[in-house]
PDB file of N, CA and C in Angstrom:
ATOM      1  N   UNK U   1     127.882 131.178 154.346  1.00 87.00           N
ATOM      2  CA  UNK U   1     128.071 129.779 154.046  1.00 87.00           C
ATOM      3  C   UNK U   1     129.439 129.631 153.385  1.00 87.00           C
ATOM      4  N   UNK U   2     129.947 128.127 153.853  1.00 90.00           N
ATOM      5  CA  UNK U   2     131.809 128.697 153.215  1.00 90.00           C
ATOM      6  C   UNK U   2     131.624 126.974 153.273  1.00 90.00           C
ATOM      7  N   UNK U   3     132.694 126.579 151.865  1.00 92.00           N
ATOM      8  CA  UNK U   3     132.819 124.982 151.732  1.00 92.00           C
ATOM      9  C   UNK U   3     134.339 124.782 151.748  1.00 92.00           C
ATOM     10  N   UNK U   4     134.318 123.559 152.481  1.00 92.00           N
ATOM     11  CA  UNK U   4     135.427 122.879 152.923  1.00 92.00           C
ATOM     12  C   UNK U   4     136.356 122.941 151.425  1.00 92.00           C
ATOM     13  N   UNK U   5     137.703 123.394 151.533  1.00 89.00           N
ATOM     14  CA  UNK U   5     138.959 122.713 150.171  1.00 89.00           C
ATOM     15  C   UNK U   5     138.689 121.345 149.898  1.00 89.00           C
ATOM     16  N   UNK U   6     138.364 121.019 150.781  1.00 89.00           N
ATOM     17  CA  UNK U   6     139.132 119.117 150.429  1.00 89.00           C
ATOM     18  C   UNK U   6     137.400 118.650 150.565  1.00 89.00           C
ATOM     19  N   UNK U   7     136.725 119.482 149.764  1.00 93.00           N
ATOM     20  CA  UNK U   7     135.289 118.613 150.261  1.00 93.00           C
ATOM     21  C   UNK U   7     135.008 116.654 150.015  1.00 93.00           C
ATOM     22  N   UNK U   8     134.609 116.232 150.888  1.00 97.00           N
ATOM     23  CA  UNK U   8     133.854 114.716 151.302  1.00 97.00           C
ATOM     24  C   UNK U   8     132.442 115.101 149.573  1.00 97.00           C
ATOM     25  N   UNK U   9     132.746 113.984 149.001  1.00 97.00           N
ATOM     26  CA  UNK U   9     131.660 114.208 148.191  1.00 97.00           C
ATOM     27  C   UNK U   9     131.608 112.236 147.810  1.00 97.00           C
ATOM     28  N   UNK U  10     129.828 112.342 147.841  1.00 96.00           N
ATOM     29  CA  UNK U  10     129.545 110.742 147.522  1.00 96.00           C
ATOM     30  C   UNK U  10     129.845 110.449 146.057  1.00 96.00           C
ATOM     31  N   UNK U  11     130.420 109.439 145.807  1.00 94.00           N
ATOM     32  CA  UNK U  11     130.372 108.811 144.429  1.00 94.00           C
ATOM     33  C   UNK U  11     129.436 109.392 143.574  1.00 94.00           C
ATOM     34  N   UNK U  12     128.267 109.511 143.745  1.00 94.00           N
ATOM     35  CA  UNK U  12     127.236 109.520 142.953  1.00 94.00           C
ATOM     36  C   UNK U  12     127.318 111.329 142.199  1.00 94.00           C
ATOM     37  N   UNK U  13     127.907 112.056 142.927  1.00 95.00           N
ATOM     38  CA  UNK U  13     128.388 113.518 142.977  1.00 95.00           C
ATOM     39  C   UNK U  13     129.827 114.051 142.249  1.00 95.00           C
ATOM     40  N   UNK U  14     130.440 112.494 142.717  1.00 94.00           N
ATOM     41  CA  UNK U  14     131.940 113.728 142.277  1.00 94.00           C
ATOM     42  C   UNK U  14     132.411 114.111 140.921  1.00 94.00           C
ATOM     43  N   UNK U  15     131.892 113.928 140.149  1.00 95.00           N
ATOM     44  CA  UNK U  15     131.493 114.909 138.617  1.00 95.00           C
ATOM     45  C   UNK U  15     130.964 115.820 138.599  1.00 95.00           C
ATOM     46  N   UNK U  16     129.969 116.392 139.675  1.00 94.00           N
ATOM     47  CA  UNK U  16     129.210 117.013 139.933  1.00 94.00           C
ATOM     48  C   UNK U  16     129.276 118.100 141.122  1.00 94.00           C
ATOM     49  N   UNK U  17     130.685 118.380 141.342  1.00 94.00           N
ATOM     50  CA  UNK U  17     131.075 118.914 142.371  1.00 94.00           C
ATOM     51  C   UNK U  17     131.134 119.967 142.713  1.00 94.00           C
ATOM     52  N   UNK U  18     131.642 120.752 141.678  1.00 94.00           N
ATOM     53  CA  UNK U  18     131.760 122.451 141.543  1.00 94.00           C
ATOM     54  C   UNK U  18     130.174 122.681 141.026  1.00 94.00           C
ATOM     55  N   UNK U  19     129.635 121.925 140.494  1.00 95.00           N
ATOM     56  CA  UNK U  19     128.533 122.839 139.790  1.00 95.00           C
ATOM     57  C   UNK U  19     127.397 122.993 141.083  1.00 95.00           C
ATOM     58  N   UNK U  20     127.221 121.432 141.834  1.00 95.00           N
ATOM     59  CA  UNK U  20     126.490 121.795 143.219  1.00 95.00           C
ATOM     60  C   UNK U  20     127.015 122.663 144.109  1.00 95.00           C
ATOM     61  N   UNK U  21     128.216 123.151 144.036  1.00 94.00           N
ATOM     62  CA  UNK U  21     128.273 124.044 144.997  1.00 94.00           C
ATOM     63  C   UNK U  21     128.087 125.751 144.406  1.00 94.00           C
ATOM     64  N   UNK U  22     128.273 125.549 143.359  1.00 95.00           N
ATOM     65  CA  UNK U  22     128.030 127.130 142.684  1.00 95.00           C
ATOM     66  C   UNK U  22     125.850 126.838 142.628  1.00 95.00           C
ATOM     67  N   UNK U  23     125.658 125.882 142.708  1.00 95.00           N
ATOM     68  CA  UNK U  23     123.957 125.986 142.657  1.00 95.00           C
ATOM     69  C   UNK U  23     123.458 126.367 143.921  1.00 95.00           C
ATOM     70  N   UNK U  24     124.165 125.951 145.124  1.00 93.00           N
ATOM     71  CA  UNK U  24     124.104 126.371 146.457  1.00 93.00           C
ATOM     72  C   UNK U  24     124.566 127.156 146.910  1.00 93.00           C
ATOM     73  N   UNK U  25     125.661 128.088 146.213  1.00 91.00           N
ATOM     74  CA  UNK U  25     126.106 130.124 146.519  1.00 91.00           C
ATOM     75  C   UNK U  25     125.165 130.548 145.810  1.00 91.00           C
ATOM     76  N   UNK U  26     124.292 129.774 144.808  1.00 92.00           N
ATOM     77  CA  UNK U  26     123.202 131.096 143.701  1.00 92.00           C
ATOM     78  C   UNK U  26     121.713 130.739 144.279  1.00 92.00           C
ATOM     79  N   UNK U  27     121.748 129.665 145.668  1.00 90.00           N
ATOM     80  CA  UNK U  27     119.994 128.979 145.959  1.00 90.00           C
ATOM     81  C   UNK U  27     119.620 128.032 145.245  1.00 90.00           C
ATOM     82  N   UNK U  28     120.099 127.851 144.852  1.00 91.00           N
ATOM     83  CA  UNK U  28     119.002 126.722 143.408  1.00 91.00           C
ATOM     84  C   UNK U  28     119.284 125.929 143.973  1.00 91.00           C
ATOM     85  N   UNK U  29     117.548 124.932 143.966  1.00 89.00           N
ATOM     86  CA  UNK U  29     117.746 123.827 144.317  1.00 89.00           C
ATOM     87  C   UNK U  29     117.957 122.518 144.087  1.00 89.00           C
ATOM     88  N   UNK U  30     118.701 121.716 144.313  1.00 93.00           N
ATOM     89  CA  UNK U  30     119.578 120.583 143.320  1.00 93.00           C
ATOM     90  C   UNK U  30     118.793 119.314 144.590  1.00 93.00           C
ATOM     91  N   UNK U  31     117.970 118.527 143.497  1.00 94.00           N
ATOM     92  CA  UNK U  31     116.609 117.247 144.007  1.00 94.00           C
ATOM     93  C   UNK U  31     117.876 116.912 144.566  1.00 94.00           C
ATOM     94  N   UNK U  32     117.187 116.116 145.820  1.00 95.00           N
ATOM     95  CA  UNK U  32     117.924 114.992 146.764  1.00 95.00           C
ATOM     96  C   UNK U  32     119.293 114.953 146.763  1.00 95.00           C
ATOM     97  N   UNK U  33     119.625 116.335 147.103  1.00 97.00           N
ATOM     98  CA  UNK U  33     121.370 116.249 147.201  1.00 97.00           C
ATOM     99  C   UNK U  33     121.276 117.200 149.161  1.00 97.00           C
ATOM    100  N   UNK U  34     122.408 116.476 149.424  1.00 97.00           N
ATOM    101  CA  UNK U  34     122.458 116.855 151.259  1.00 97.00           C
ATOM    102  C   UNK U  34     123.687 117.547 151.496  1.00 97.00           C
ATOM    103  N   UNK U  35     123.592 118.706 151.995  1.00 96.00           N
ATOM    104  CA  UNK U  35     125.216 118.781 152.857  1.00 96.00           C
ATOM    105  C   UNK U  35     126.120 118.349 154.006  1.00 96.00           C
ATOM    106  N   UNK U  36     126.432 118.117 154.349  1.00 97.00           N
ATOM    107  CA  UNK U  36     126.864 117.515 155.460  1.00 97.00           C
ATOM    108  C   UNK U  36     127.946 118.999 156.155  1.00 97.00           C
ATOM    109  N   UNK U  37     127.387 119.095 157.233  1.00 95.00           N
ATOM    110  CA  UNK U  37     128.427 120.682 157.888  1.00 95.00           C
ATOM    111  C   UNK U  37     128.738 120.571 159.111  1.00 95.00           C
ATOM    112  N   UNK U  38     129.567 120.897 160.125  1.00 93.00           N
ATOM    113  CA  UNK U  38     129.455 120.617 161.461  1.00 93.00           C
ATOM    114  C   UNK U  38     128.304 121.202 162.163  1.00 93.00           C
ATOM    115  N   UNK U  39     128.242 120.438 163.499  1.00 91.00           N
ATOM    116  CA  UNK U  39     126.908 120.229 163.650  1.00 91.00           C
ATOM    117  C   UNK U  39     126.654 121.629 164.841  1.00 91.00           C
ATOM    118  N   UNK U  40     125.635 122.080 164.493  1.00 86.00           N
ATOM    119  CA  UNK U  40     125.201 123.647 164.864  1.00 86.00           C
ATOM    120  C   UNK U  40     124.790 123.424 166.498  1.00 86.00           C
ATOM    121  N   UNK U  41     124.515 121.957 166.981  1.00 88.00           N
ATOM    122  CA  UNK U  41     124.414 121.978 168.226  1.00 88.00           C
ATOM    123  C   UNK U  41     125.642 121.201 168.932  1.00 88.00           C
ATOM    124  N   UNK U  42     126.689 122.141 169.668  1.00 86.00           N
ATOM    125  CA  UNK U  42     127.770 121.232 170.263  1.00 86.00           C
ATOM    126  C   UNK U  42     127.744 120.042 170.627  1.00 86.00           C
ATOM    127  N   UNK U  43     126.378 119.413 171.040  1.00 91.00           N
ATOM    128  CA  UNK U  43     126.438 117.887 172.004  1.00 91.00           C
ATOM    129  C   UNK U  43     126.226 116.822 170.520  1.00 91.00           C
ATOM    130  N   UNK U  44     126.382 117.517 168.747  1.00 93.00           N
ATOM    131  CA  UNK U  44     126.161 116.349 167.720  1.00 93.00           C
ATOM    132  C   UNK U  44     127.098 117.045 167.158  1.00 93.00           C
ATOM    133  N   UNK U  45     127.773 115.829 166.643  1.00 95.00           N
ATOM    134  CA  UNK U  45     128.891 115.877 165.575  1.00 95.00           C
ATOM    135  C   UNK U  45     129.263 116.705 164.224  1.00 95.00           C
ATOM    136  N   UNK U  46     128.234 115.860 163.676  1.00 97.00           N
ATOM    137  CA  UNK U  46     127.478 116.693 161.790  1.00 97.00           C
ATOM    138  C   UNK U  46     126.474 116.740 162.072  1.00 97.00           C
ATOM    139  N   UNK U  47     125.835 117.627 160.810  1.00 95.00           N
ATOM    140  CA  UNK U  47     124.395 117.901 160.446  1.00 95.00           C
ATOM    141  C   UNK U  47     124.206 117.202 159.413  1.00 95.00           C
ATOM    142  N   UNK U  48     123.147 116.914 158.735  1.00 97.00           N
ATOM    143  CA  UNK U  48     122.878 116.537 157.222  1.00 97.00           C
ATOM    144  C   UNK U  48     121.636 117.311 157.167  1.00 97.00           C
ATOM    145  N   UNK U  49     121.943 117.681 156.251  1.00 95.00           N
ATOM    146  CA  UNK U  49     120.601 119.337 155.449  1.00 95.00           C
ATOM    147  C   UNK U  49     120.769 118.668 153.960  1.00 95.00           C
ATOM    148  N   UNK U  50     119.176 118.619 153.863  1.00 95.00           N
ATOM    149  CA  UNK U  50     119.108 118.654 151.941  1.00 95.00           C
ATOM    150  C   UNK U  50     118.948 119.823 151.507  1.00 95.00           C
ATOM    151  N   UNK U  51     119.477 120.208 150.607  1.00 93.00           N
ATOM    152  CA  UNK U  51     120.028 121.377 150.228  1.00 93.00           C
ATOM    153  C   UNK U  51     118.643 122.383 149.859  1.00 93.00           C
ATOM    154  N   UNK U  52     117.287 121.935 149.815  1.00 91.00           N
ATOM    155  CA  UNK U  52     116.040 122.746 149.496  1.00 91.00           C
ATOM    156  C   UNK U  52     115.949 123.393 151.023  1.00 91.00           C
ATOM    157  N   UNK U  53     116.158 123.080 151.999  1.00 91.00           N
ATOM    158  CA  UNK U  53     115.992 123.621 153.253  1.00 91.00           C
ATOM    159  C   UNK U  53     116.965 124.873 153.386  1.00 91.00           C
ATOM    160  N   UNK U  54     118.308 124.527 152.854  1.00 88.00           N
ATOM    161  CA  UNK U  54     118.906 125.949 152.279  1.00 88.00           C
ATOM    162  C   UNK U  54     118.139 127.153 151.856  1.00 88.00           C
ATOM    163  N   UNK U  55     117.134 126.808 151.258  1.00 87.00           N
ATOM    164  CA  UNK U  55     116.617 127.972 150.057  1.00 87.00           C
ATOM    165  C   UNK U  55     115.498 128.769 151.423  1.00 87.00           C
ATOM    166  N   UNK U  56     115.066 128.250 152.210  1.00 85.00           N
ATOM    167  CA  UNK U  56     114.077 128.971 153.211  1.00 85.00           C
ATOM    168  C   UNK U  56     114.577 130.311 153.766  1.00 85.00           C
ATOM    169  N   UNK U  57     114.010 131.342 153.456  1.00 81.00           N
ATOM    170  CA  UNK U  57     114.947 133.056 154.009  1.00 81.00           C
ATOM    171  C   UNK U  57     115.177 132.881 155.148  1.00 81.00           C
ATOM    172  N   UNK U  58     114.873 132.236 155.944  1.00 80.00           N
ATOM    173  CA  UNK U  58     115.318 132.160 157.417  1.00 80.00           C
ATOM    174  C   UNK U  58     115.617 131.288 158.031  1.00 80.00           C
ATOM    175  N   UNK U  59     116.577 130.654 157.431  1.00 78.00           N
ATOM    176  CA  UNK U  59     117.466 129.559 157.190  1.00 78.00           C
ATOM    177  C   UNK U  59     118.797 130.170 157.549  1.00 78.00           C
ATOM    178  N   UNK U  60     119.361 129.823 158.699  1.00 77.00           N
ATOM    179  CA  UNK U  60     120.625 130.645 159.312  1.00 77.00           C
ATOM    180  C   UNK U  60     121.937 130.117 158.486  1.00 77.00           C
ATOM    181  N   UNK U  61     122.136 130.906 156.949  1.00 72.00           N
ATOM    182  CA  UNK U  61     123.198 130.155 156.315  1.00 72.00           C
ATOM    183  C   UNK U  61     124.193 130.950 156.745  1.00 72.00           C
ATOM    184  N   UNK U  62     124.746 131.994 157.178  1.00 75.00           N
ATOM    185  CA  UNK U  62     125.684 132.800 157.844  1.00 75.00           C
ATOM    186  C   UNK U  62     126.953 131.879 158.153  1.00 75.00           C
ATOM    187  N   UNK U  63     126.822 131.213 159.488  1.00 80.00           N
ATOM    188  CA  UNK U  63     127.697 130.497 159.992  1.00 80.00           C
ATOM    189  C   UNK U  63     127.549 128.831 159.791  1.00 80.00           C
ATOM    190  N   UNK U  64     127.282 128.342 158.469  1.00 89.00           N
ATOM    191  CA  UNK U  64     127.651 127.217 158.010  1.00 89.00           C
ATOM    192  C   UNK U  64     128.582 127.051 157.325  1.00 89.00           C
ATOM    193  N   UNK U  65     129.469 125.684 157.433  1.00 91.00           N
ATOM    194  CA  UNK U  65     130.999 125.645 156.944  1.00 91.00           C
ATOM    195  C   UNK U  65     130.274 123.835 156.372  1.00 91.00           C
ATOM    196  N   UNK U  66     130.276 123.854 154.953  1.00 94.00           N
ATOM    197  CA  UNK U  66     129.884 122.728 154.277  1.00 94.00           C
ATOM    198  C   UNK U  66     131.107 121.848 154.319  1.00 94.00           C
ATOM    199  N   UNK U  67     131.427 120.715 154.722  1.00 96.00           N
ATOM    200  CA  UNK U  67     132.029 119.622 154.710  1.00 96.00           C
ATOM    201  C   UNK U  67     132.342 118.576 153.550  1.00 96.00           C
ATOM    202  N   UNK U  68     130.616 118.520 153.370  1.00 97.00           N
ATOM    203  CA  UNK U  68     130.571 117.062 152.335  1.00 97.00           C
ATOM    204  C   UNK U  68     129.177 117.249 151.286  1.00 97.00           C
ATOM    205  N   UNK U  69     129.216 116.430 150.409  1.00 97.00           N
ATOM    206  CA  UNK U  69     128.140 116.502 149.652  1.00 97.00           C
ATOM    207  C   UNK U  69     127.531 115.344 149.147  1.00 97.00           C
ATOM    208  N   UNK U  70     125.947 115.423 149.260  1.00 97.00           N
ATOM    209  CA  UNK U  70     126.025 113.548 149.032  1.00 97.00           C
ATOM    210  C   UNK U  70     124.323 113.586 147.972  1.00 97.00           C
ATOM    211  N   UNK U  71     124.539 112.821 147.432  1.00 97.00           N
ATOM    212  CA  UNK U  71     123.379 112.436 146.787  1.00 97.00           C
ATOM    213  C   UNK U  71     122.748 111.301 147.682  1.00 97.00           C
ATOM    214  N   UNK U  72     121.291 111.973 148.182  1.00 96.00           N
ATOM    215  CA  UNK U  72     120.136 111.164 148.955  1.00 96.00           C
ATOM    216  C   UNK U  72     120.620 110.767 149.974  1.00 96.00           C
ATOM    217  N   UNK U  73     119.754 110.158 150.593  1.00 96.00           N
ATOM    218  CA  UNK U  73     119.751 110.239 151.942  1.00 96.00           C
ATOM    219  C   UNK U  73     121.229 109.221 152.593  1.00 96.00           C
ATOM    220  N   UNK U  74     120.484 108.278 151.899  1.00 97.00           N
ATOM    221  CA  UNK U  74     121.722 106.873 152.249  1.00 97.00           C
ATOM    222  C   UNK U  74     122.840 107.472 152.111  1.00 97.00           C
ATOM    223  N   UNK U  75     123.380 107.752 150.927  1.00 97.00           N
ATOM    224  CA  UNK U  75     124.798 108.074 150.678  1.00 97.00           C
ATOM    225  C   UNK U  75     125.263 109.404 151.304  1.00 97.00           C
ATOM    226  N   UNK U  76     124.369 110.174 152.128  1.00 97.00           N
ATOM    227  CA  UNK U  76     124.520 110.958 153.392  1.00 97.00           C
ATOM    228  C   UNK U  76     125.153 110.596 154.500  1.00 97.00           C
ATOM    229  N   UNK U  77     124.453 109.383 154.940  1.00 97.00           N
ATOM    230  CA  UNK U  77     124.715 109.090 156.288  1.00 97.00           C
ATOM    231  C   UNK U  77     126.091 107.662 155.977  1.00 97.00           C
ATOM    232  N   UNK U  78     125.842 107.224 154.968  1.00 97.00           N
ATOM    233  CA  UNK U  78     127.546 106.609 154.753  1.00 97.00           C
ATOM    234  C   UNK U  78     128.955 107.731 154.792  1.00 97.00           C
ATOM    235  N   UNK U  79     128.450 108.796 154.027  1.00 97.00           N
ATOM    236  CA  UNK U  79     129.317 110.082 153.782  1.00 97.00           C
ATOM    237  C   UNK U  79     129.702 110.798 155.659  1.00 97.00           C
ATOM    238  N   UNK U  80     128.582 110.639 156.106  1.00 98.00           N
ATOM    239  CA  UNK U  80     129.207 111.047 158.023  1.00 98.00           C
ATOM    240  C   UNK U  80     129.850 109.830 158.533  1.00 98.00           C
ATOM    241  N   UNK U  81     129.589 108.600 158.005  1.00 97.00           N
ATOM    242  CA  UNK U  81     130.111 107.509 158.852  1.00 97.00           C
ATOM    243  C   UNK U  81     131.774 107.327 158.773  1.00 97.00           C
ATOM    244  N   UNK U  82     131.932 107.971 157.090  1.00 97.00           N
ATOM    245  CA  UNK U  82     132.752 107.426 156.303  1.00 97.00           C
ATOM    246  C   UNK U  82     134.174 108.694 157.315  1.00 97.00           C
ATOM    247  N   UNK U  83     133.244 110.049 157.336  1.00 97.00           N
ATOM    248  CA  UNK U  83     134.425 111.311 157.847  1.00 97.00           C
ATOM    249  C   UNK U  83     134.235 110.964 159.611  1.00 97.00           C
ATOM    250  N   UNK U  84     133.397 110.469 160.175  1.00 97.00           N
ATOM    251  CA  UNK U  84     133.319 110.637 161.448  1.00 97.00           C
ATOM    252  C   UNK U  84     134.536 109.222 161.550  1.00 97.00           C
ATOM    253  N   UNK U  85     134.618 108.124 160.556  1.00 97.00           N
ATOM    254  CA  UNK U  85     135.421 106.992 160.931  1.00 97.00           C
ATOM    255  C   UNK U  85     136.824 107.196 160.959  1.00 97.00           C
ATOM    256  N   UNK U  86     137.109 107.928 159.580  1.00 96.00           N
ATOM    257  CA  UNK U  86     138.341 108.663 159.459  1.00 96.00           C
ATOM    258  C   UNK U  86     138.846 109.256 160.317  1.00 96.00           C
ATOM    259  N   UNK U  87     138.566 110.311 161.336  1.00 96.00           N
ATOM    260  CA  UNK U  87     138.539 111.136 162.712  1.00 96.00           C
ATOM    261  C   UNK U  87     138.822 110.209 163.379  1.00 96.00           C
ATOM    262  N   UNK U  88     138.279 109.267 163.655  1.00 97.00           N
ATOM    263  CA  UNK U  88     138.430 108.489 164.989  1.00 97.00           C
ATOM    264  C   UNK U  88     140.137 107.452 164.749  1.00 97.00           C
ATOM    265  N   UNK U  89     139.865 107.088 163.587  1.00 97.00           N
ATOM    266  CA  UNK U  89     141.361 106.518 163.187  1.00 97.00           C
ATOM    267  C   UNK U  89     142.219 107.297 163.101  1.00 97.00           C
ATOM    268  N   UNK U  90     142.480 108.313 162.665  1.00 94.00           N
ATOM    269  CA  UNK U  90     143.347 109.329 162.730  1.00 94.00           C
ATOM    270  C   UNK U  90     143.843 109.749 163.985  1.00 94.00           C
ATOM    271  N   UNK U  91     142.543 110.234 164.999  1.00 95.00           N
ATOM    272  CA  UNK U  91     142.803 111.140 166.464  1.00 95.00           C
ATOM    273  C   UNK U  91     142.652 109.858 167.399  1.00 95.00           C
ATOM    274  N   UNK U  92     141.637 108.909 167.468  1.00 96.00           N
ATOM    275  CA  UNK U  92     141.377 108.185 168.958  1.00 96.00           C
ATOM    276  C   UNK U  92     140.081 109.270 169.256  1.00 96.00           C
ATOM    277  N   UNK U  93     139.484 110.477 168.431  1.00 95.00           N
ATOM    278  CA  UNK U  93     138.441 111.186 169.477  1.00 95.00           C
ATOM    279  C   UNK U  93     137.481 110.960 168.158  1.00 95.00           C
ATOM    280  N   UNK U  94     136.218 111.847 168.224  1.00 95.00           N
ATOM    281  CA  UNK U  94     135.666 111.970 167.608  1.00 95.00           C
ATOM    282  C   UNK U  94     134.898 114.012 166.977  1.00 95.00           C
ATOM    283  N   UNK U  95     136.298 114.494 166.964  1.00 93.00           N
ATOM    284  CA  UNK U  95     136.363 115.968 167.275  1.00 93.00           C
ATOM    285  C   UNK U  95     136.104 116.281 165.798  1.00 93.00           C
ATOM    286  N   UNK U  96     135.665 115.816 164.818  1.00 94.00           N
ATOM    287  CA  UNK U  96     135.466 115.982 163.513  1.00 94.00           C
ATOM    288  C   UNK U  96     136.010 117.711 163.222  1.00 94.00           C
ATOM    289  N   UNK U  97     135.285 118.995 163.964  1.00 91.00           N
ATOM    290  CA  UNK U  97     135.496 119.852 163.515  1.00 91.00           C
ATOM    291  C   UNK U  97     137.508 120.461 163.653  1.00 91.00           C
ATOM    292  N   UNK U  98     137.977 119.723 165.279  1.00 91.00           N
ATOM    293  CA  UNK U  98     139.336 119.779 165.123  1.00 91.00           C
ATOM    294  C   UNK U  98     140.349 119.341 164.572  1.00 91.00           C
ATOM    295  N   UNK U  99     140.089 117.904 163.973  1.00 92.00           N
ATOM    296  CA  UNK U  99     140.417 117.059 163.344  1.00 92.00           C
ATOM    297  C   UNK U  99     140.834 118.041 161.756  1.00 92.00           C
ATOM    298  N   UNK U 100     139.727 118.816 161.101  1.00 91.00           N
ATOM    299  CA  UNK U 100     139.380 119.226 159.660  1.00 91.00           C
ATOM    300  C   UNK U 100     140.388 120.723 160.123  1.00 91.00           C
ATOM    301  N   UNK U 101     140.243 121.097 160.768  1.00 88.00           N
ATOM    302  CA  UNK U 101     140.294 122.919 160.452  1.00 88.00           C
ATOM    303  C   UNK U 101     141.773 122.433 160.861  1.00 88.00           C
ATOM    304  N   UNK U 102     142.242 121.705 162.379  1.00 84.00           N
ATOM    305  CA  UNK U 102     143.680 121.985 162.972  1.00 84.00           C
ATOM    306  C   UNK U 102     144.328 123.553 162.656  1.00 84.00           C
ATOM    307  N   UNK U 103     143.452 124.339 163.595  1.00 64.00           N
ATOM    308  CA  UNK U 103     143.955 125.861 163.616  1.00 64.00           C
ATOM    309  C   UNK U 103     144.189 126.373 162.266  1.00 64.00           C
ATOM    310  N   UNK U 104     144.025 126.120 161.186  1.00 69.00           N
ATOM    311  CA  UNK U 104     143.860 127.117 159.753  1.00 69.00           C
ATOM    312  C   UNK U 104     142.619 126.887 159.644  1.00 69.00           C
ATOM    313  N   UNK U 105     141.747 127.572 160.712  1.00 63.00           N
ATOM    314  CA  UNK U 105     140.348 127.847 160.198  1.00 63.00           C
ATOM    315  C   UNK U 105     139.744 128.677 158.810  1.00 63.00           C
ATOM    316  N   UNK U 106     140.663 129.789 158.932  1.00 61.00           N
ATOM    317  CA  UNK U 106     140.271 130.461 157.878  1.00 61.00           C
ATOM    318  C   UNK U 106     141.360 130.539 156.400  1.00 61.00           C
ATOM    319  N   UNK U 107     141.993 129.363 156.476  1.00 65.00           N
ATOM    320  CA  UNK U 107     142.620 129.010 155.006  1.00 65.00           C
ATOM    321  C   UNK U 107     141.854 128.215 154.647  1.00 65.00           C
ATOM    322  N   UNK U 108     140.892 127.276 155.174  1.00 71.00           N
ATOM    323  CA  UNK U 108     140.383 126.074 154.228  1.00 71.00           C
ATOM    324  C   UNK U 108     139.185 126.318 153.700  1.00 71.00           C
ATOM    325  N   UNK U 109     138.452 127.342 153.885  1.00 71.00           N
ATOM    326  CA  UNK U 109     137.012 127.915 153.287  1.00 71.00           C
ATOM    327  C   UNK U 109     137.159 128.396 151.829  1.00 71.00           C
ATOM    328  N   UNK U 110     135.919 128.113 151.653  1.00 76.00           N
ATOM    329  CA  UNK U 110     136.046 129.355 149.841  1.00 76.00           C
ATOM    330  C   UNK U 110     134.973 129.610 149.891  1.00 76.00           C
TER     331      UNK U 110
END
């Protein structure tokens, strides 16, 4: 599991930024908070995972690259609207994952 530099985080979070993500490298589970990561099936954009579904052992966290972070559900799916809108103004596409990495895939992780 590896999180975006420039992470997307909802209002309700961004005080709360480093500590949810060090609670989610140690498992712990942090109530009604979601990640937002690119989406594990090519034909969808993002994912949104609440972060207790993380904690399941067979839960494929290996090849997840965290994006965004959102408190509850709503401020989830504003938080994809908000990066999928950005993408589209920026590019004309909706390539979210080319848009973020632009070939330094492996400088923007931690």
């Amino acid at each position: 599991m590896k999180f975006f530099h420039k992470m997307y985080v909802s209002e309700a979070l961004a005080s709360r930024t480093d500590e949810c993500i060090l609670k989610i490298k140690q498992n712990i589970m942090i109530p009604n908070v979601y990640v937002i990561t690119f989406a594990g099936n090519p034909k969808n954009i993002l994912d949104v995972i609440l972060t207790r579904q993380l904690l399941h052992p067979t839960y494929p966290k290996e090849d997840i690259r965290i994006i965004g972070l959102a408190k509850g559900k709503k401020d989830a799916f504003a938080l994809v609207e908000h990066i999928i809108g950005e993408t589209y103004e920026k590019t004309g596409q909706f390539d979210v994952r080319t848009y973020l990495t632009k070939g330094q895939e492996d400088e923007i992780w931690t």
